[in-house]
Structures are given as C-alpha cells and as structure tokens.
PDB file of C-alpha atoms in Angstrom:
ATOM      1  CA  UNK J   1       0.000   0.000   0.000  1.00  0.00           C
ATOM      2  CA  UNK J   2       2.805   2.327   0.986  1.00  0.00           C
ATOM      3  CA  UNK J   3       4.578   1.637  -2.361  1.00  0.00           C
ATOM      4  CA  UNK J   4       1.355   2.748  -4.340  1.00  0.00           C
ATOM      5  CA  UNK J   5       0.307   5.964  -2.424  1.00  0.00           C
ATOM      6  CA  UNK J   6       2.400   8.268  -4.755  1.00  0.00           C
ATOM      7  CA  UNK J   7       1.192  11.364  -3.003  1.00  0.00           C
ATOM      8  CA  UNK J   8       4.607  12.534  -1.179  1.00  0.00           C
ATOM      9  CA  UNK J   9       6.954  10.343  -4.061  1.00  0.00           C
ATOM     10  CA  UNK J  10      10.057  13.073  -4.283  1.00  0.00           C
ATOM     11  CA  UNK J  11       8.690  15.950  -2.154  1.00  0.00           C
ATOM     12  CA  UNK J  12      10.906  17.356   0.749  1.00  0.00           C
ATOM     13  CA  UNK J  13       9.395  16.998   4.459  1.00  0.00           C
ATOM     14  CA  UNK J  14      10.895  18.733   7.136  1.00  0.00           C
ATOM     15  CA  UNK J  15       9.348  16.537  10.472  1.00  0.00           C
ATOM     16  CA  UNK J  16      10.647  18.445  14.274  1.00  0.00           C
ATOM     17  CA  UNK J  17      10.156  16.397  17.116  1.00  0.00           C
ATOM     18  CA  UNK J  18      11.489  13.754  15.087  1.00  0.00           C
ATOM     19  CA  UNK J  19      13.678  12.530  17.366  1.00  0.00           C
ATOM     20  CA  UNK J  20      10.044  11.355  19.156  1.00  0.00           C
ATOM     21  CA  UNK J  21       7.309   8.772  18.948  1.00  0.00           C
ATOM     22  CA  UNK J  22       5.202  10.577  16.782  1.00  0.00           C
ATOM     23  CA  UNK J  23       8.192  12.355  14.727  1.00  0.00           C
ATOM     24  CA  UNK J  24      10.064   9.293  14.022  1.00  0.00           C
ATOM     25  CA  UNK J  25       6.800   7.522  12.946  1.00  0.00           C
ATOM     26  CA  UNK J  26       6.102  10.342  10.404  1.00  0.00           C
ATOM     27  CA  UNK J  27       9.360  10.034   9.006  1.00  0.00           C
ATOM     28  CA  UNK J  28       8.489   6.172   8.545  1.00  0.00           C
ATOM     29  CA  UNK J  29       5.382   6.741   6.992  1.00  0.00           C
ATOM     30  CA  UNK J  30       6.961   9.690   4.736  1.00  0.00           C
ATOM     31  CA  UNK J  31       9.780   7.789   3.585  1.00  0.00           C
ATOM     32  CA  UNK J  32       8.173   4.633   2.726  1.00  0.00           C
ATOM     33  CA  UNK J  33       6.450   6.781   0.476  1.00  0.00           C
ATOM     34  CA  UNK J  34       9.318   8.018  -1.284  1.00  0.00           C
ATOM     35  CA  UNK J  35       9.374  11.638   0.476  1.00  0.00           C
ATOM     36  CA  UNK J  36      12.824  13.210   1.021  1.00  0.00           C
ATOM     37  CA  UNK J  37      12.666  13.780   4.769  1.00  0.00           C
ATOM     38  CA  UNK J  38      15.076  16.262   7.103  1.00  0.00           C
ATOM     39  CA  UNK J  39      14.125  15.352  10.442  1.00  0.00           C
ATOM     40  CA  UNK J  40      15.053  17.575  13.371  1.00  0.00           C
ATOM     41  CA  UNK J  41      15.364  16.914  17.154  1.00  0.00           C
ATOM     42  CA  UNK J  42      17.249  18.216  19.984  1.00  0.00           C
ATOM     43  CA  UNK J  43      18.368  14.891  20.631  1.00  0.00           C
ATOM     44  CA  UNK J  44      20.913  13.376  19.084  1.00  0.00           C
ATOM     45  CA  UNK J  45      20.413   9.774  20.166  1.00  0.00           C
ATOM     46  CA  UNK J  46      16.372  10.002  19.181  1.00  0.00           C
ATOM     47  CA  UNK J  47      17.684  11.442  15.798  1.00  0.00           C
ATOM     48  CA  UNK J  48      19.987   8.553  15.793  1.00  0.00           C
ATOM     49  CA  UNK J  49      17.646   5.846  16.206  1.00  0.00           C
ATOM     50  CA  UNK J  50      14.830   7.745  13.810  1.00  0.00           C
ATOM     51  CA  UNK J  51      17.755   7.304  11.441  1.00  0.00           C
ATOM     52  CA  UNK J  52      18.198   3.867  11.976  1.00  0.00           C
ATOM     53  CA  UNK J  53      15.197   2.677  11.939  1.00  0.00           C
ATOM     54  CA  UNK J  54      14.290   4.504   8.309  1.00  0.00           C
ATOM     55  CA  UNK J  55      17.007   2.618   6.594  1.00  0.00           C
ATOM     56  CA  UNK J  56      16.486  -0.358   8.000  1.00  0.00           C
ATOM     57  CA  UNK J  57      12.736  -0.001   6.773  1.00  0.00           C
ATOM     58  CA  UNK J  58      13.715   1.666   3.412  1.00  0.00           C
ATOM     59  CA  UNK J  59      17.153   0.767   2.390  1.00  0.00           C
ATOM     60  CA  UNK J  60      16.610   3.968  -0.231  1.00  0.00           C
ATOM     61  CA  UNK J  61      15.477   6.485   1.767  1.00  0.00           C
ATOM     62  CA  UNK J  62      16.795  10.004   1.881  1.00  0.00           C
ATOM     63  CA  UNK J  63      17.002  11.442   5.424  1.00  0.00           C
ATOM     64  CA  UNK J  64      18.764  14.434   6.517  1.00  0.00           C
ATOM     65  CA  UNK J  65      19.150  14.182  10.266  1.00  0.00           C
ATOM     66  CA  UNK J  66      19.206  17.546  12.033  1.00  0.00           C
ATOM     67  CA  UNK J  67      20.047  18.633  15.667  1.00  0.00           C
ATOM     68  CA  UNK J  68      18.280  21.782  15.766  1.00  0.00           C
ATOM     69  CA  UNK J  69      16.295  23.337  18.948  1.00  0.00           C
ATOM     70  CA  UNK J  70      13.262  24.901  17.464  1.00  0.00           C
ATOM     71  CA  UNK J  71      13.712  28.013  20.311  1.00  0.00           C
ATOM     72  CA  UNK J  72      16.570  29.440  18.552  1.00  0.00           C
ATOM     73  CA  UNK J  73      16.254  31.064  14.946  1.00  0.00           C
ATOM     74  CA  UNK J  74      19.709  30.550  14.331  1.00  0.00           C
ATOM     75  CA  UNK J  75      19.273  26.947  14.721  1.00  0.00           C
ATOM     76  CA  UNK J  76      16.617  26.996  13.166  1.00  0.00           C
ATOM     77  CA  UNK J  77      17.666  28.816  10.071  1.00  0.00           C
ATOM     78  CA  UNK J  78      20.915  26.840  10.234  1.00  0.00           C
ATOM     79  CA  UNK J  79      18.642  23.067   9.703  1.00  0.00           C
ATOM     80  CA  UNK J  80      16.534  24.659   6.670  1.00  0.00           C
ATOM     81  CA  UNK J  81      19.935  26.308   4.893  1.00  0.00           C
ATOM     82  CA  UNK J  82      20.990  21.985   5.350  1.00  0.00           C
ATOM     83  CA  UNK J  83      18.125  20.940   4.033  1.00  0.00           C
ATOM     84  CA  UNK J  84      17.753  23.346   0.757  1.00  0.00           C
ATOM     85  CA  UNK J  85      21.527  22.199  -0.090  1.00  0.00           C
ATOM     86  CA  UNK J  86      20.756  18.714   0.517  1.00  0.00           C
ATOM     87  CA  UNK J  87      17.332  18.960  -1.407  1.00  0.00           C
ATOM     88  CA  UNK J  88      16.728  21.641  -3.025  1.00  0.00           C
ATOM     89  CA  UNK J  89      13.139  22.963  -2.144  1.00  0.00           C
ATOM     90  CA  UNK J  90      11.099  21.947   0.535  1.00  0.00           C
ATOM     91  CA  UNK J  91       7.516  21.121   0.011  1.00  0.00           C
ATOM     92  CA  UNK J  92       6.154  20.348   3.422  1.00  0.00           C
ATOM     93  CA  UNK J  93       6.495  20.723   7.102  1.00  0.00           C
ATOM     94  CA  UNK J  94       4.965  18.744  10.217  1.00  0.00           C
ATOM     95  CA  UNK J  95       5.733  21.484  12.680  1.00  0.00           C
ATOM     96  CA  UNK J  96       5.287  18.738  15.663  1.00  0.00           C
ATOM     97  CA  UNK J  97       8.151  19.307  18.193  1.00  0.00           C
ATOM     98  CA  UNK J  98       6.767  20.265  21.738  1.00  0.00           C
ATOM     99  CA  UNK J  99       6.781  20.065  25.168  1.00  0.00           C
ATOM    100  CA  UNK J 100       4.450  18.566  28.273  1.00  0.00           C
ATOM    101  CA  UNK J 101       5.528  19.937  30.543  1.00  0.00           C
ATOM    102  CA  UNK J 102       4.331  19.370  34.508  1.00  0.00           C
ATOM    103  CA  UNK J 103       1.254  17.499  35.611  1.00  0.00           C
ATOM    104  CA  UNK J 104       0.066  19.840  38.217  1.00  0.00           C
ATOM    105  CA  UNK J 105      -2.843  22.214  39.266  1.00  0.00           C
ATOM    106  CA  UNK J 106      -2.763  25.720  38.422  1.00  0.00           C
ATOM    107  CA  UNK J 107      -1.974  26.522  42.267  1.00  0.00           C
ATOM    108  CA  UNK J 108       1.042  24.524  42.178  1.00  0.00           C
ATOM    109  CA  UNK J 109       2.312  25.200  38.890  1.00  0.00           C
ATOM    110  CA  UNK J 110       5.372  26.401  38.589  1.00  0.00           C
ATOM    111  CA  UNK J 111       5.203  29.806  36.595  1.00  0.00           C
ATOM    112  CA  UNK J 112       9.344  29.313  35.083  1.00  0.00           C
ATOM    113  CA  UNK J 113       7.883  25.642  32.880  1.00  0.00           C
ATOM    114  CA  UNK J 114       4.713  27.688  32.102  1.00  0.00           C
ATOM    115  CA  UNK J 115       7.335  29.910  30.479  1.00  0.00           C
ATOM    116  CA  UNK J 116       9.647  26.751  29.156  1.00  0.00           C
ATOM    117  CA  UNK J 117       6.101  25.133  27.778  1.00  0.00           C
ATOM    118  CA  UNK J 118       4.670  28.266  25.811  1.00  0.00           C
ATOM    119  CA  UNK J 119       8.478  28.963  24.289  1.00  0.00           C
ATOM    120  CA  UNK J 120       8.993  25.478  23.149  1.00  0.00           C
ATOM    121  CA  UNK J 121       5.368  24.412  21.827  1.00  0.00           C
ATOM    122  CA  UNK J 122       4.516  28.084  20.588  1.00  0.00           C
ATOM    123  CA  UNK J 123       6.948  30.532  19.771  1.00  0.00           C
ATOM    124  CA  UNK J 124       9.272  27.148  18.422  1.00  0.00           C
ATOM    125  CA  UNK J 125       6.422  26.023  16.651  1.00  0.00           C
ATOM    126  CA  UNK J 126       6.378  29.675  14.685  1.00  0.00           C
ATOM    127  CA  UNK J 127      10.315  30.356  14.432  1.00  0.00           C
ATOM    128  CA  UNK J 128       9.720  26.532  12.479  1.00  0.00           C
ATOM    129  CA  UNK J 129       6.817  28.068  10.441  1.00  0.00           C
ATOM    130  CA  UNK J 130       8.467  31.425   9.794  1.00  0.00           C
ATOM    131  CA  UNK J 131      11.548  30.031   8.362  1.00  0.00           C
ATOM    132  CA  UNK J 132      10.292  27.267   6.327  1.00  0.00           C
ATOM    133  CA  UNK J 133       7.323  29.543   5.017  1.00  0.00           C
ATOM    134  CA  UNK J 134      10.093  31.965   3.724  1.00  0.00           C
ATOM    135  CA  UNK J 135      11.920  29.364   2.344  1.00  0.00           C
ATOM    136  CA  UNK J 136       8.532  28.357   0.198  1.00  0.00           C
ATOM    137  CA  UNK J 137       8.077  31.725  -0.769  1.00  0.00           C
ATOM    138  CA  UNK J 138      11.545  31.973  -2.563  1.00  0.00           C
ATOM    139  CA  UNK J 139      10.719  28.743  -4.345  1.00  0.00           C
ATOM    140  CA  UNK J 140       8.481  27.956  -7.375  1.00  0.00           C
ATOM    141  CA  UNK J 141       5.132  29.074  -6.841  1.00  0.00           C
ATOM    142  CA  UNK J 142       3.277  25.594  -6.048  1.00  0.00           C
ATOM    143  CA  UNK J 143      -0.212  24.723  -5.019  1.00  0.00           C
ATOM    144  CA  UNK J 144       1.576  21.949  -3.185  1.00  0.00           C
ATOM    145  CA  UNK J 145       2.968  23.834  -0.436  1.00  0.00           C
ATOM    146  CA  UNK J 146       1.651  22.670   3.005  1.00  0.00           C
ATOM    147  CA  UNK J 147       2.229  23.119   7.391  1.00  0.00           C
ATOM    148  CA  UNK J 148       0.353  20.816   9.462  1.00  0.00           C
ATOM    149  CA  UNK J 149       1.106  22.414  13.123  1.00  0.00           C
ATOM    150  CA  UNK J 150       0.583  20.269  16.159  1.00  0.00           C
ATOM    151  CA  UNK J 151      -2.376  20.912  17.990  1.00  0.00           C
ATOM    152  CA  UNK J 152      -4.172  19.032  20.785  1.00  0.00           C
ATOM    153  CA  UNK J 153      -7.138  18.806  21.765  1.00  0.00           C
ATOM    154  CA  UNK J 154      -6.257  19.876  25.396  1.00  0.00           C
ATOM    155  CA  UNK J 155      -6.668  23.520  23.518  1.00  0.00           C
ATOM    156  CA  UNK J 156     -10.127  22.871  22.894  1.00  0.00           C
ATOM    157  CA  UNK J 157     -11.523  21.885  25.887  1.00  0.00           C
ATOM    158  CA  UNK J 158      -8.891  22.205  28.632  1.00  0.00           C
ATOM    159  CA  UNK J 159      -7.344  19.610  30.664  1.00  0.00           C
ATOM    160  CA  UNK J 160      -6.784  19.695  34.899  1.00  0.00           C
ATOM    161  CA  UNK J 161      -3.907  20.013  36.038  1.00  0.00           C
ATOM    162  CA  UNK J 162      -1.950  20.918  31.994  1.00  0.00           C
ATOM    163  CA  UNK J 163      -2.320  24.599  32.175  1.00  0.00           C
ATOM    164  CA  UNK J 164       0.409  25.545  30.588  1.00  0.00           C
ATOM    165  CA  UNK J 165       0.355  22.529  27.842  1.00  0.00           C
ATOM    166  CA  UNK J 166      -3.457  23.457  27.110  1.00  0.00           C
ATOM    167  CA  UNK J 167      -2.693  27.249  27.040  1.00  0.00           C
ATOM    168  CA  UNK J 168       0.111  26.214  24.527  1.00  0.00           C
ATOM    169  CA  UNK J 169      -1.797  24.378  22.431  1.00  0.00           C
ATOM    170  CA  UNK J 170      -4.745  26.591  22.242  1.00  0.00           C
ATOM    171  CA  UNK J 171      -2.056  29.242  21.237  1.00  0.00           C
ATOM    172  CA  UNK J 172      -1.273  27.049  18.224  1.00  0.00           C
ATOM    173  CA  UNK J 173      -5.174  26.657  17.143  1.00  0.00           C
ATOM    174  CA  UNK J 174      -5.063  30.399  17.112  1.00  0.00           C
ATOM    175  CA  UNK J 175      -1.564  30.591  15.197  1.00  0.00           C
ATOM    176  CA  UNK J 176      -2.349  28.296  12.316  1.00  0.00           C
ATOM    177  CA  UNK J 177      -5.703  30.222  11.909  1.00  0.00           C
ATOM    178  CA  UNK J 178      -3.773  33.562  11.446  1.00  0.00           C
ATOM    179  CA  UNK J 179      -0.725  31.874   9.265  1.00  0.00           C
ATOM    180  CA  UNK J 180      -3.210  30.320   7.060  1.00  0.00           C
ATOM    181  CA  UNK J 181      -4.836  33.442   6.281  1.00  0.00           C
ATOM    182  CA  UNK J 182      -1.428  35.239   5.849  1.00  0.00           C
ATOM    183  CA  UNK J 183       0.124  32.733   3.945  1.00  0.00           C
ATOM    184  CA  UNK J 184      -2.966  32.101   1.145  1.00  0.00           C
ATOM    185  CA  UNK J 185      -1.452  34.225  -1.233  1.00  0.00           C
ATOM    186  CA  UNK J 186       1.448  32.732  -1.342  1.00  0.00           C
ATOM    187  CA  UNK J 187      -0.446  29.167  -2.160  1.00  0.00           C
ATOM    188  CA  UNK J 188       0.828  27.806   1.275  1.00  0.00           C
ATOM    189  CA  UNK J 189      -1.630  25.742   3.062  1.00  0.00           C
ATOM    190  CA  UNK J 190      -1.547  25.628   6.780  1.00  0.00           C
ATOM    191  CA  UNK J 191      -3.747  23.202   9.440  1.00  0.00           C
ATOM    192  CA  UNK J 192      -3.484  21.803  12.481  1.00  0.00           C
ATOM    193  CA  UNK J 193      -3.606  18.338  13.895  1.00  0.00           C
ATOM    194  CA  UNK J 194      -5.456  17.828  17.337  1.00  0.00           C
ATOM    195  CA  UNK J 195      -5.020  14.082  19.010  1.00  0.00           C
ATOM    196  CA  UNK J 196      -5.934  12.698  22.025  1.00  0.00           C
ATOM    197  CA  UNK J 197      -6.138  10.004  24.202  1.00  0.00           C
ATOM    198  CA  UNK J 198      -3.257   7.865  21.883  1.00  0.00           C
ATOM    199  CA  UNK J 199      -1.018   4.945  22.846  1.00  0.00           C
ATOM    200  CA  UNK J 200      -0.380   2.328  24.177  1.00  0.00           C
ATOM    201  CA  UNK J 201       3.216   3.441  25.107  1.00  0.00           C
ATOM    202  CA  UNK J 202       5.044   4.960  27.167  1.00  0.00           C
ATOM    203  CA  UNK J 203       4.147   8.523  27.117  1.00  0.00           C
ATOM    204  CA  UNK J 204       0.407   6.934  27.873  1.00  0.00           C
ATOM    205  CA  UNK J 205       1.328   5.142  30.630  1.00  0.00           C
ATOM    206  CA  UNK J 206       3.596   8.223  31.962  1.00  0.00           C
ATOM    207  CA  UNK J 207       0.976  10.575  31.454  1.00  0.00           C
ATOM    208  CA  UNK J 208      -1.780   8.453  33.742  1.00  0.00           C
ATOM    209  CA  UNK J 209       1.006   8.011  36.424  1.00  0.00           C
ATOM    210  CA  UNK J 210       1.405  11.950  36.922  1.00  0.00           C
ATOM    211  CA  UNK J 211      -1.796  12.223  36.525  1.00  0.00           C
ATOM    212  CA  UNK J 212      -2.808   9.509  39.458  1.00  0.00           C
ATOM    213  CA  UNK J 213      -0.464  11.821  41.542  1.00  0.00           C
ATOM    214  CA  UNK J 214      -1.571  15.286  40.389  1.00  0.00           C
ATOM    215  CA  UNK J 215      -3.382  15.617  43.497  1.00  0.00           C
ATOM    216  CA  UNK J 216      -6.513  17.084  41.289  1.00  0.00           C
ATOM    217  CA  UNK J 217     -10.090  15.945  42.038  1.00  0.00           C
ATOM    218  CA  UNK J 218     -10.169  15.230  38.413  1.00  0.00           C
ATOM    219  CA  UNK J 219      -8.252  12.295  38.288  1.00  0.00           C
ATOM    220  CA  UNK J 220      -8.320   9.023  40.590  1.00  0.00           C
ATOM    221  CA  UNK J 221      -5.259   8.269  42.686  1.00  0.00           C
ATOM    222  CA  UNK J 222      -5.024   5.228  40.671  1.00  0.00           C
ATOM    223  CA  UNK J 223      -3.506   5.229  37.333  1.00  0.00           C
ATOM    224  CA  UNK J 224      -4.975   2.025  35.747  1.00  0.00           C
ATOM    225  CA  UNK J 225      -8.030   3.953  36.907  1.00  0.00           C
ATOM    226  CA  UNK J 226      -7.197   6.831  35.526  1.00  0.00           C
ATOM    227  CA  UNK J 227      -7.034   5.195  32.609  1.00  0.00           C
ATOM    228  CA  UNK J 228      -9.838   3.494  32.304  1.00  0.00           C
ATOM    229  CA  UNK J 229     -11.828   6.483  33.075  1.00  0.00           C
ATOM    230  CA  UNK J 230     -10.367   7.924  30.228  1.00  0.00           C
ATOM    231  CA  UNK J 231     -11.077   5.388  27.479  1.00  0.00           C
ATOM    232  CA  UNK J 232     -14.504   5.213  28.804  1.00  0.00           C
ATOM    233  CA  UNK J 233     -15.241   9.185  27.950  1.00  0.00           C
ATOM    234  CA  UNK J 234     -14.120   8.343  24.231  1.00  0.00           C
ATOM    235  CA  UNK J 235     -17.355   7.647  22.493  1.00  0.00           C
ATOM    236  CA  UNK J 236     -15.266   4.888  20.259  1.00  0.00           C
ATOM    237  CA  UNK J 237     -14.150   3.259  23.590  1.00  0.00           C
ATOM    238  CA  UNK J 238     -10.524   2.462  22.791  1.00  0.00           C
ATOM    239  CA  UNK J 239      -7.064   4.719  22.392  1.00  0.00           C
ATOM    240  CA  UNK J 240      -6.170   5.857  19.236  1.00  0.00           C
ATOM    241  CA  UNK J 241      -2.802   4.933  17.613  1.00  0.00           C
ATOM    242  CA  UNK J 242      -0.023   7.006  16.443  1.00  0.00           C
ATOM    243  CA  UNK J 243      -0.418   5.634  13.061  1.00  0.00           C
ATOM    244  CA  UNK J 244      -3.304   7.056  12.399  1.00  0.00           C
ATOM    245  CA  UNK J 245      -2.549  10.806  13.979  1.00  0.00           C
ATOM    246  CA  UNK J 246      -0.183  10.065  11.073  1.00  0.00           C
ATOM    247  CA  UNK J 247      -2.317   8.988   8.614  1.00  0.00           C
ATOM    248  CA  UNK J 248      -4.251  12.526   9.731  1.00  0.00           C
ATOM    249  CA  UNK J 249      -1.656  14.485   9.197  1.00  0.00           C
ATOM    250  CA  UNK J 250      -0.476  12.976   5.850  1.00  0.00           C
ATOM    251  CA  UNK J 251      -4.562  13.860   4.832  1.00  0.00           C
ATOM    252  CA  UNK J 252      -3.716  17.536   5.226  1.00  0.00           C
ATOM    253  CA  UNK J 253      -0.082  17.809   3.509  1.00  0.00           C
ATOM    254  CA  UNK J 254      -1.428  16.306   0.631  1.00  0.00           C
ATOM    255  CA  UNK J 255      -3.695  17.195  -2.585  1.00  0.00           C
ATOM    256  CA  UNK J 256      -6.773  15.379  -0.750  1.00  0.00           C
ATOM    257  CA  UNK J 257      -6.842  18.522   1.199  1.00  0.00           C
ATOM    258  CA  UNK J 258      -6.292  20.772  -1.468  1.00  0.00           C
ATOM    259  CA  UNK J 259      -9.234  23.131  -0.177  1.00  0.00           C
ATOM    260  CA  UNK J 260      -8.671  22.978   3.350  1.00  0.00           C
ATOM    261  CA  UNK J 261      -6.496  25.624   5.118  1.00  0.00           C
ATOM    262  CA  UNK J 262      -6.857  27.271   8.642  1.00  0.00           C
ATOM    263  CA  UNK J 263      -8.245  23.943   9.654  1.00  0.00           C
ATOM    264  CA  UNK J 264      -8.391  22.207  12.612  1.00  0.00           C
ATOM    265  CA  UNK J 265      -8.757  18.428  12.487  1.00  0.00           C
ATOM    266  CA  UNK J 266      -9.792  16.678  15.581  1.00  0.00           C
ATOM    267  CA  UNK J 267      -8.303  12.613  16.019  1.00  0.00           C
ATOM    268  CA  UNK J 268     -10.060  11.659  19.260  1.00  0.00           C
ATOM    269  CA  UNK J 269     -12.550   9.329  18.745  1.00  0.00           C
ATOM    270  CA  UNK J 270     -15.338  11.918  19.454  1.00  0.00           C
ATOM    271  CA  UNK J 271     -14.228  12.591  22.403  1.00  0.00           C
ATOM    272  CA  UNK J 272     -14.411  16.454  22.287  1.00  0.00           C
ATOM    273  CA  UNK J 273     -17.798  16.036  20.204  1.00  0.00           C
ATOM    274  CA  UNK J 274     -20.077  16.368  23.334  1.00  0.00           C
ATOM    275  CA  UNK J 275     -21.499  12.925  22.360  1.00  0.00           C
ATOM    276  CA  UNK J 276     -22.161  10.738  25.596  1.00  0.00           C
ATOM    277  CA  UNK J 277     -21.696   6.809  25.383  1.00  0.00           C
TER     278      UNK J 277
END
C-alpha cells in the first residue's frame, strides 16, 4: 500500500520532534512513500535511532538528520539552509516538536515551565513556520505547499492540572488560523492536527502516572483507573494509535486537502464532540 500511495513520491518533508514517537513515525510513513525527509530533534540519540530505523525499513530512503532546537532562529535557520543544499526545495512541514511539561494544578504550577512550555510548543512552533514559510516563498510558486502544526485537543476543551500545555496548544489553534490566512497568497496551506487520548506506550502510561499523583479531584489516585476512566469518555471506547494521527496528518499535507487551510482536524474518537456513550 505504501509503495502505491504516490502522493509525497520526491517531495521534501521537514518533520521536528522527530527525534520522538510521533516524529520518528512520520518520518516512517513519509519515507516509505518516497518523500525526502530532514528530520530535526534536539536529541541526538532520538535522531539517531529515527535514522536507523528509516534505513532499515527503506534501504533507499533520503534522510537528513538535524540537531536543531526549534527556540533558537539561528538553529533553526541553520537546519533549513541543510536541508535546501541537501534537497533543493522543501515542500512540506509537520511542525510537531513540543513540550508537556508538569502534571500539576494551576496553584502549584510552577510559573518558570509555564514559560519553558509556551516557548517550546509556541513561539518554536512559529520560528519553524516562519523560516520554512520563507523558504517556500523563494521557491516555485506551487499549489503543493503545506504546514500541518501540532495541535491538541487539550486547547479545545482544557485539561486539569496541563495549564500551561493546554494554554500552549490553544495558542497554536489560534496561530495556524492567522498563518493560514497570511500565507494564502502565497499558495501555502496551513492546518493543524489535534489528538488525544493515543497509545499504548510509554508517554500513555507516563501521562496516567502523573496524573494519578496530580493531586486534582479530576483524576483518581489510581492510574490504571485513571485510565480506564479515560477510554470510557471516548465515544469509540478504545485509544487511538499514532499511526493514524499520522495517517491525519499525511490527509492535510497532501492534494486530498487541497481546499482545506486554517483547519483544525480533531483525532479523538469523538471525544471532544459532546457525544455521551
């Protein structure tokens, strides 16, 4: 199936975060589909294995590994001058690096990673945009051109206890709206991805451990609770899997979404739909 989806075959991808669960399975997906990818990550080990695990599933593939922290614009500028002189153009950009940040009510929260959350997950996310945007501009005009931006849908409907990681994220909603309308006349599309509830894994299992000792009245002190209490607000009654946040966001860089820009798309199995099951 990969093989036949020709919809990324010898575009450039620039993934952040990819050093990361849902990075380095982008970069998968991408380059099984014959995408170019330059994947950047402040770690050089998760780059490292990223790496290692795209050749091993594509003996072909073309990956550019970057260590880049999306916070600083000369990084920044320094990973997308790398990957125009290793590929020419770049057509596309998951702009999905970000950070959790704590698991604690607003009382307790510490205002310094408030601060560390809203640099990383916003003002990286749009030093990422920025650059690569201007780097599509100076390129062939293209109705190709496309930013998916990591949402969640913790900035929809808030989440106890993730102040500053909802705050972020609702940020981002706001962002993508206002790029998208800025960057239209340039033919750059630009949407944003909102998951929830997805795993197995560790980050699941992490994030229901801090939660079980959050202290909030919103969670049990329990995480296998916690848990379950969670799958059973999801109108589809399971998790969803990083696959198919991928599969999502692969929807919006390609032609299938050729009319779609400022949009947010919601992967939660209806969980923010006000259904009750």
């Amino acid at each position: 199936m990969a093989e036949s989806d020709t919809r990324f075959r010898g575009k450039t991808i620039v993934i952040t975060g990819a050093g990361g669960q849902f990075g380095r399975e982008g970069c998968l997906f991408f380059a099984k589909r014959g995408a170019k990818i330059a994947a950047l990550d402040l770690s050089t080990k998760g780059l490292e294995e990223t790496a290692k695990q795209v050749k091993e599933a594509v003996a072909t593939a073309e990956i550019l590994t970057l260590e880049c922290n999306v916070t600083d614009v000369t990084s920044v500028q320094n990973a997308i001058t790398a990957t125009v002189e290793k590929f020419q153009t770049i057509d596309l950009l998951w702009n999905n690096a970000g950070y959790q940040g704590q698991i604690k009510p607003t009382l307790e929260y510490d205002p310094a990673d408030f601060s560390r959350v809203l640099n990383i997950n916003v003002t990286g996310m749009f030093i990422v945009l920025q650059a690569v945007a201007k780097q599509m501009v100076k390129q062939s005009p293209s109705d190709a051109y496309s930013i998916v931006n990591t949402a969640s849908v913790a900035g929809l409907r808030g989440t106890p206890a993730m102040v500053a990681y909802a705050s972020s994220k609702a940020a981002v909603l706001a962002m993508t709206v206002s790029c998208s309308k800025d960057l239209a006349p340039n033919k750059i599309r630009v949407n944003a991805i909102s998951p929830a509830l997805i795993g197995p894994g560790f980050m699941w299992t992490r994030q229901n451990e801090l939660h079980a000792q959050s202290g909030s009245p919103y969670f049990a002190t329990d995480p296998e609770v916690v848990a379950k209490n969670k799958i059973n607000s999801v109108p589809l009654k399971r998790l969803g899997s990083i696959e198919e946040v991928v599969k999502s966001v692969a929807f919006l860089l390609s032609d299938d979404s050729s009319y779609m820009t400022g949009t947010n798309l919601v992967v939660d199995g209806g969980m923010s739909s006000g259904l009750k099951a």
